[in-house]
Tab-separated table of C-alpha atoms and ligand atoms in Angstrom:
chain	number	residue	atom	x	y	z
M	1	UNK	CA	26.171	264.048	109.977
M	2	UNK	CA	27.684	264.617	106.532
M	3	UNK	CA	30.176	267.340	105.677
M	4	UNK	CA	27.459	269.333	103.912
M	5	UNK	CA	24.693	268.857	106.483
M	6	UNK	CA	23.023	272.164	107.450
M	7	UNK	CA	23.037	271.086	111.101
M	8	UNK	CA	26.830	271.193	111.167
M	9	UNK	CA	28.266	273.497	113.858
M	10	UNK	CA	28.248	277.154	112.908
M	11	UNK	CA	25.891	276.598	109.954
M	12	UNK	CA	23.517	279.355	111.064
M	13	UNK	CA	26.186	282.030	111.036
M	14	UNK	CA	28.376	281.194	108.063
M	15	UNK	CA	27.402	281.938	104.461
M	16	UNK	CA	25.709	279.115	102.579
M	17	UNK	CA	27.857	279.897	99.567
M	18	UNK	CA	30.992	282.027	99.283
M	19	UNK	CA	32.664	282.915	96.033
M	20	UNK	CA	36.232	284.206	96.212
M	21	UNK	CA	38.015	285.864	93.282
M	22	UNK	CA	36.192	283.689	90.772
M	23	UNK	CA	37.632	283.917	87.281
M	24	UNK	CA	36.586	282.594	83.875
M	25	UNK	CA	38.303	283.663	80.663
M	26	UNK	CA	37.108	282.143	77.357
M	27	UNK	CA	39.735	281.737	74.616
M	28	UNK	CA	38.796	283.035	71.160
M	29	UNK	CA	40.374	280.660	68.654
M	30	UNK	CA	41.060	281.318	64.990
M	31	UNK	CA	43.465	280.829	62.102
M	32	UNK	CA	44.367	277.600	60.334
M	33	UNK	CA	45.580	275.860	63.513
M	34	UNK	CA	42.790	277.111	65.769
M	35	UNK	CA	45.234	278.885	68.050
M	36	UNK	CA	44.068	281.215	70.816
M	37	UNK	CA	43.898	284.710	69.324
M	38	UNK	CA	42.397	286.527	72.283
M	39	UNK	CA	40.671	285.950	75.590
M	40	UNK	CA	37.207	287.111	76.666
M	41	UNK	CA	37.348	288.074	80.345
M	42	UNK	CA	33.784	286.973	81.128
M	43	UNK	CA	34.187	286.803	84.922
M	44	UNK	CA	37.226	288.444	86.450
M	45	UNK	CA	37.790	288.235	90.189
M	46	UNK	CA	34.179	288.094	91.414
M	47	UNK	CA	33.635	287.625	95.179
M	48	UNK	CA	30.423	287.498	97.208
M	49	UNK	CA	28.624	285.607	99.990
M	50	UNK	CA	25.032	284.462	100.267
M	51	UNK	CA	23.619	283.750	103.710
M	52	UNK	CA	21.237	280.835	104.404
M	53	UNK	CA	17.661	281.824	103.574
M	54	UNK	CA	18.731	284.954	101.716
M	55	UNK	CA	17.949	285.959	98.122
M	56	UNK	CA	20.775	287.697	96.298
M	57	UNK	CA	19.708	289.441	93.084
M	58	UNK	CA	22.377	289.848	90.386
M	59	UNK	CA	21.857	292.547	87.744
M	60	UNK	CA	23.828	294.097	84.897
M	61	UNK	CA	23.755	294.595	81.131
M	62	UNK	CA	23.958	291.662	78.711
M	63	UNK	CA	27.497	290.305	78.626
M	64	UNK	CA	28.404	291.544	82.135
M	65	UNK	CA	29.107	287.959	83.260
M	66	UNK	CA	26.063	287.248	85.435
M	67	UNK	CA	24.998	284.061	83.622
M	68	UNK	CA	28.596	282.794	83.414
M	69	UNK	CA	28.845	283.336	87.186
M	70	UNK	CA	25.676	281.236	87.642
M	71	UNK	CA	27.077	278.400	85.515
M	72	UNK	CA	30.373	278.482	87.439
M	73	UNK	CA	28.444	278.116	90.701
M	74	UNK	CA	26.943	274.782	89.708
M	75	UNK	CA	29.944	273.542	87.775
M	76	UNK	CA	28.319	273.763	84.316
M	77	UNK	CA	31.340	275.853	83.352
M	78	UNK	CA	34.765	275.115	84.775
M	79	UNK	CA	36.398	278.000	86.625
M	80	UNK	CA	39.915	279.133	85.716
M	81	UNK	CA	40.696	280.444	89.168
M	82	UNK	CA	39.103	281.334	92.487
M	83	UNK	CA	37.293	279.395	95.182
M	84	UNK	CA	33.716	278.303	95.744
M	85	UNK	CA	32.839	277.342	99.317
M	86	UNK	CA	29.493	275.681	99.997
M	87	UNK	CA	28.552	275.715	103.673
M	88	UNK	CA	32.225	276.318	104.497
M	89	UNK	CA	33.514	273.424	102.366
M	90	UNK	CA	35.734	274.211	99.395
M	91	UNK	CA	34.748	272.782	96.017
M	92	UNK	CA	37.544	270.530	94.791
M	93	UNK	CA	38.956	270.028	98.323
M	94	UNK	CA	36.367	268.925	100.929
M	95	UNK	CA	33.477	268.954	98.442
M	96	UNK	CA	33.066	267.171	95.096
M	97	UNK	CA	31.066	268.521	92.170
M	98	UNK	CA	28.562	265.699	92.775
M	99	UNK	CA	28.070	266.835	96.396
M	100	UNK	CA	27.631	270.434	95.235
M	101	UNK	CA	24.999	269.475	92.659
M	102	UNK	CA	22.972	267.638	95.306
M	103	UNK	CA	22.679	270.950	97.136
M	104	UNK	CA	22.486	273.465	94.285
M	105	UNK	CA	19.928	273.396	91.471
M	106	UNK	CA	19.355	275.827	88.607
M	107	UNK	CA	16.305	277.080	86.721
M	108	UNK	CA	16.984	278.588	83.291
M	109	UNK	CA	15.150	281.153	81.181
M	110	UNK	CA	14.187	278.798	78.345
M	111	UNK	CA	11.575	276.570	79.954
M	112	UNK	CA	11.166	274.389	76.849
M	113	UNK	CA	14.863	273.749	76.135
M	114	UNK	CA	15.365	272.851	79.822
M	115	UNK	CA	13.010	269.837	79.547
M	116	UNK	CA	13.446	266.581	77.663
M	117	UNK	CA	10.646	266.637	75.026
M	118	UNK	CA	10.367	262.811	75.169
M	119	UNK	CA	9.678	262.641	78.907
M	120	UNK	CA	6.258	263.193	80.440
M	121	UNK	CA	5.991	265.894	83.076
M	122	UNK	CA	5.917	263.324	85.890
M	123	UNK	CA	9.028	261.597	84.536
M	124	UNK	CA	10.828	264.933	84.118
M	125	UNK	CA	10.180	265.898	87.746
M	126	UNK	CA	10.979	262.397	89.061
M	127	UNK	CA	14.101	261.908	86.909
M	128	UNK	CA	16.717	263.471	89.215
M	129	UNK	CA	15.286	261.845	92.353
M	130	UNK	CA	15.289	258.467	90.549
M	131	UNK	CA	18.940	258.869	89.488
M	132	UNK	CA	19.913	259.842	93.041
M	133	UNK	CA	18.144	256.735	94.388
M	134	UNK	CA	15.726	258.769	96.542
M	135	UNK	CA	12.619	256.995	97.886
M	136	UNK	CA	9.321	257.045	95.933
M	137	UNK	CA	10.360	259.446	93.150
M	138	UNK	CA	6.917	259.282	91.450
M	139	UNK	CA	5.017	260.152	94.663
M	140	UNK	CA	7.512	262.903	95.319
M	141	UNK	CA	7.057	264.241	91.761
M	142	UNK	CA	3.264	264.300	92.031
M	143	UNK	CA	3.378	266.057	95.422
M	144	UNK	CA	5.732	268.705	94.036
M	145	UNK	CA	3.579	269.181	90.921
M	146	UNK	CA	0.646	269.844	93.201
M	147	UNK	CA	2.715	272.264	95.253
M	148	UNK	CA	3.755	274.357	92.231
M	149	UNK	CA	0.157	274.604	91.024
M	150	UNK	CA	-0.030	271.770	88.454
M	151	UNK	CA	-2.777	269.216	89.087
M	152	UNK	CA	-0.954	265.840	88.776
M	153	UNK	CA	-4.106	264.110	87.452
M	154	UNK	CA	-4.225	266.571	84.548
M	155	UNK	CA	-0.532	267.161	83.857
M	156	UNK	CA	1.458	264.066	84.922
M	157	UNK	CA	1.201	262.320	81.534
M	158	UNK	CA	1.464	265.357	79.289
M	159	UNK	CA	4.586	266.338	77.351
M	160	UNK	CA	6.385	269.727	77.505
M	161	UNK	CA	4.980	270.930	74.146
M	162	UNK	CA	1.439	270.572	75.517
M	163	UNK	CA	2.087	273.139	78.286
M	164	UNK	CA	2.256	276.949	78.284
M	165	UNK	CA	5.543	278.722	79.118
M	166	UNK	CA	4.354	279.468	82.674
M	167	UNK	CA	3.310	275.839	83.253
M	168	UNK	CA	6.652	274.577	81.905
M	169	UNK	CA	8.534	276.913	84.248
M	170	UNK	CA	6.500	275.497	87.149
M	171	UNK	CA	7.656	272.022	86.026
M	172	UNK	CA	11.273	273.241	86.032
M	173	UNK	CA	10.852	274.615	89.557
M	174	UNK	CA	9.299	271.311	90.742
M	175	UNK	CA	12.117	269.391	89.062
M	176	UNK	CA	14.718	271.523	90.877
M	177	UNK	CA	12.950	271.028	94.225
M	178	UNK	CA	12.752	267.255	93.700
M	179	UNK	CA	16.462	267.110	94.484
M	180	UNK	CA	15.892	268.789	97.903
M	181	UNK	CA	18.435	271.542	97.155
M	182	UNK	CA	19.463	274.186	99.651
M	183	UNK	CA	20.399	276.777	97.024
M	184	UNK	CA	18.505	277.462	93.788
M	185	UNK	CA	20.085	279.621	91.077
M	186	UNK	CA	17.378	281.257	88.952
M	187	UNK	CA	18.889	282.606	85.719
M	188	UNK	CA	16.340	284.956	84.082
M	189	UNK	CA	13.777	282.349	85.181
M	190	UNK	CA	10.757	284.650	84.800
M	191	UNK	CA	12.021	286.906	81.989
M	192	UNK	CA	10.263	285.054	79.147
M	193	UNK	CA	6.869	284.988	80.881
M	194	UNK	CA	3.900	287.328	80.408
M	195	UNK	CA	3.657	289.927	83.182
M	196	UNK	CA	0.631	288.311	84.889
M	197	UNK	CA	2.251	284.845	84.828
M	198	UNK	CA	5.565	286.367	85.932
M	199	UNK	CA	3.867	287.775	89.064
M	200	UNK	CA	2.323	284.373	89.873
M	201	UNK	CA	5.665	282.571	89.499
M	202	UNK	CA	7.443	285.211	91.627
M	203	UNK	CA	4.870	284.751	94.392
M	204	UNK	CA	5.281	280.983	94.121
M	205	UNK	CA	9.072	281.333	94.437
M	206	UNK	CA	8.680	283.540	97.533
M	207	UNK	CA	6.343	281.014	99.169
M	208	UNK	CA	8.606	278.067	98.315
M	209	UNK	CA	11.614	279.837	99.763
M	210	UNK	CA	9.891	280.128	103.142
M	211	UNK	CA	8.318	276.663	103.049
M	212	UNK	CA	11.472	274.756	102.058
M	213	UNK	CA	14.020	277.075	103.761
M	214	UNK	CA	15.681	277.788	100.420
M	215	UNK	CA	18.370	280.266	99.478
M	216	UNK	CA	18.161	281.929	96.043
M	217	UNK	CA	20.542	283.589	93.632
M	218	UNK	CA	18.211	285.445	91.296
M	219	UNK	CA	19.652	286.752	88.026
M	220	UNK	CA	17.632	289.216	85.974
M	221	UNK	CA	17.910	292.340	83.858
M	222	UNK	CA	14.602	293.624	85.333
M	223	UNK	CA	15.337	295.759	88.390
M	224	UNK	CA	11.719	295.842	89.588
M	225	UNK	CA	11.543	292.050	89.595
M	226	UNK	CA	14.881	291.819	91.417
M	227	UNK	CA	13.691	294.374	93.977
M	228	UNK	CA	10.514	292.384	94.641
M	229	UNK	CA	12.247	289.096	95.407
M	230	UNK	CA	15.730	290.006	96.704
M	231	UNK	CA	17.195	290.869	100.094
M	232	UNK	CA	20.398	292.224	98.563
M	233	UNK	CA	21.349	293.304	95.040
M	234	UNK	CA	24.743	292.770	93.400
M	235	UNK	CA	25.612	294.794	90.286
M	236	UNK	CA	28.099	293.479	87.714
M	237	UNK	CA	29.869	295.409	84.973
M	238	UNK	CA	32.218	293.838	82.435
M	239	UNK	CA	32.976	290.743	84.524
M	240	UNK	CA	33.425	292.554	87.848
M	241	UNK	CA	31.265	293.385	90.877
M	242	UNK	CA	30.818	297.172	91.112
M	243	UNK	CA	28.224	297.425	93.885
M	244	UNK	CA	26.448	295.174	96.389
M	245	UNK	CA	23.970	296.335	99.007
M	246	UNK	CA	20.726	295.568	100.857
M	247	UNK	CA	17.801	296.227	98.531
M	248	UNK	CA	16.415	299.227	100.485
M	249	UNK	CA	19.818	300.866	100.680
M	250	UNK	CA	20.579	300.597	96.958
M	251	UNK	CA	17.022	301.657	96.082
M	252	UNK	CA	17.440	304.807	98.170
M	253	UNK	CA	20.898	305.694	96.910
M	254	UNK	CA	23.053	304.083	94.252
M	255	UNK	CA	26.712	304.476	95.205
M	256	UNK	CA	28.315	303.576	91.853
M	257	UNK	CA	27.773	305.755	88.749
M	258	UNK	CA	26.998	302.643	86.657
M	259	UNK	CA	24.291	301.503	89.096
M	260	UNK	CA	22.828	304.999	89.075
M	261	UNK	CA	22.642	304.900	85.261
M	262	UNK	CA	20.965	301.469	85.353
M	263	UNK	CA	18.355	302.676	87.844
M	264	UNK	CA	17.707	305.922	86.007
M	265	UNK	CA	17.059	303.980	82.785
M	266	UNK	CA	14.082	302.225	84.440
M	267	UNK	CA	10.839	303.402	82.850
M	268	UNK	CA	8.501	305.236	85.231
M	269	UNK	CA	4.758	305.866	84.851
M	270	UNK	CA	5.007	308.710	87.362
M	271	UNK	CA	5.546	312.053	85.546
M	272	UNK	CA	6.989	313.572	88.770
M	273	UNK	CA	9.500	310.756	89.032
M	274	UNK	CA	11.186	311.008	85.633
M	275	UNK	CA	14.963	310.768	85.658
M	276	UNK	CA	17.166	313.823	85.290
M	277	UNK	CA	20.241	311.613	84.878
M	278	UNK	CA	21.696	311.633	81.320
M	279	UNK	CA	21.451	308.182	79.683
M	280	UNK	CA	24.494	305.933	79.725
M	281	UNK	CA	26.597	306.683	76.653
M	282	UNK	CA	27.770	303.991	74.240
M	283	UNK	CA	28.006	300.224	74.451
M	284	UNK	CA	30.042	298.330	77.052
M	285	UNK	CA	33.715	298.032	76.001
M	286	UNK	CA	34.978	294.816	74.447
M	287	UNK	CA	35.567	292.212	77.216
M	288	UNK	CA	38.542	290.942	75.178
M	289	UNK	CA	40.353	294.151	75.953
M	290	UNK	CA	38.675	295.862	78.911
M	291	UNK	CA	39.805	299.394	79.821
M	292	UNK	CA	42.594	299.647	82.453
M	293	UNK	CA	41.914	301.018	85.930
M	294	UNK	CA	38.173	301.305	86.526
M	295	UNK	CA	36.515	299.381	83.676
M	296	UNK	CA	33.652	301.879	83.674
M	297	UNK	CA	35.841	304.968	83.077
M	298	UNK	CA	35.146	305.122	79.312
M	299	UNK	CA	31.435	305.752	80.053
M	300	UNK	CA	31.589	307.509	83.425
M	301	UNK	CA	30.928	311.251	83.552
M	302	UNK	CA	32.836	311.509	86.854
M	303	UNK	CA	36.008	309.828	85.540
M	304	UNK	CA	39.323	311.468	86.509
M	305	UNK	CA	42.912	310.586	85.590
M	306	UNK	CA	43.245	308.203	88.555
M	307	UNK	CA	40.291	306.173	87.234
M	308	UNK	CA	42.297	305.229	84.122
M	309	UNK	CA	45.245	304.041	86.218
M	310	UNK	CA	44.002	302.436	89.428
M	311	UNK	CA	41.422	299.698	89.928
M	312	UNK	CA	38.950	300.859	92.622
M	313	UNK	CA	38.440	298.489	95.565
M	314	UNK	CA	35.021	297.145	96.491
M	315	UNK	CA	34.541	298.618	99.989
M	316	UNK	CA	31.849	299.874	102.358
M	317	UNK	CA	30.698	303.433	101.688
M	318	UNK	CA	30.722	306.097	104.435
M	319	UNK	CA	27.037	306.019	105.365
M	320	UNK	CA	26.637	302.230	105.457
M	321	UNK	CA	29.304	299.556	105.789
M	322	UNK	CA	26.872	296.907	104.405
M	323	UNK	CA	26.664	298.910	101.189
M	324	UNK	CA	29.782	298.220	99.088
M	325	UNK	CA	30.862	300.052	95.950
M	326	UNK	CA	33.982	299.947	93.774
M	327	UNK	CA	34.489	303.627	92.948
M	328	UNK	CA	37.295	306.089	93.743
M	329	UNK	CA	34.669	308.687	94.726
M	330	UNK	CA	34.070	306.727	97.954
M	331	UNK	CA	37.744	306.259	98.827
M	332	UNK	CA	39.170	309.287	100.640
M	333	UNK	CA	42.718	308.148	99.792
M	334	UNK	CA	42.143	307.501	96.064
M	335	UNK	CA	43.499	310.781	94.678
M	336	UNK	CA	40.277	311.466	92.747
M	337	UNK	CA	39.340	315.214	92.950
M	338	UNK	CA	36.018	314.148	94.539
M	339	UNK	CA	37.564	311.471	96.771
M	340	UNK	CA	35.535	310.559	99.849
M	341	UNK	CA	32.516	312.663	98.818
M	342	UNK	CA	30.512	310.021	96.942
M	343	UNK	CA	28.699	310.686	93.659
M	344	UNK	CA	27.668	314.351	93.209
M	345	UNK	CA	23.855	314.808	93.275
T	401	SF4	FE1	33.636	306.649	87.534
T	401	SF4	FE2	36.132	306.772	88.460
T	401	SF4	FE3	34.179	305.857	90.010
T	401	SF4	FE4	35.036	304.423	87.925
T	401	SF4	S1	36.224	304.959	89.769
T	401	SF4	S2	32.937	304.754	88.500
T	401	SF4	S3	35.460	306.035	86.451
T	401	SF4	S4	34.393	307.931	89.214
């Protein structure tokens, strides 16, 4: 049994992937000598776990660091600091990047750019399995094409430009599955699709998760889509995690003021369900120079002096220890005037 085999002792109880204080800062170079002028803090101390078979949805505004986090998870971007443990094995210690990539695959938003335009669909799906030396890559590719809803007799010898966006994304899903991964990271994978096609692909992803025993990390800016597919939702703001909770819990009550603003900005067709929450003011601060203390304090209507000085800890809120939020309003010892009371209604 290999080090990364799911049958290893304790596999059922430990997270499939754990991320601990993950950090990625991008230098901004300039001047005649191309020296580092500043640093963009894209991901700054992010930690989370994903259990086997679970879907974790990651949401947040553009530039919050969700896509950088995804790329760090599969080693497309090199981390500056922090640990990634896959099935209890630390990347860089007991686990090589090659081992990790056998177990983790990614599906991107741009279905066309993700495929080699010179390869037929069958070759695209079979490519990874062929490189890995897996048995019968062509048969495997055709079976997976069938499974994702593409008739191999019709599509095997076509090229990416001959397919619609939805069909190409099905090819990308089949290509990811051809490597027999245990974790699939879906980065805005349905965002570019028409609504009817998006629903079909979401249903396909749900079915595949059960059939192949997959675990998903699903990144999207669309809260309704994330709610449909996820078991838990993690909210990022300016490179940090501000809230993480089971989907029903966060849908009932958002514990962080930023999450509440995100949810209240969702359009509703129900006239009795229109938000009374004022819209979030201004743009996110510059990640080159994020605000001290709570990074959200420049836009938070509940901000107090302590928020500018102390970084709030991500901790369980009073009503539910599975529901974590990083806000002084939930910490009775924080010194905030509303400490321990949660967000006012
Ligand atoms: Fe707002 Fe302060 Fe809570 Fe940050 S810690 S979200 S500024 S109340």
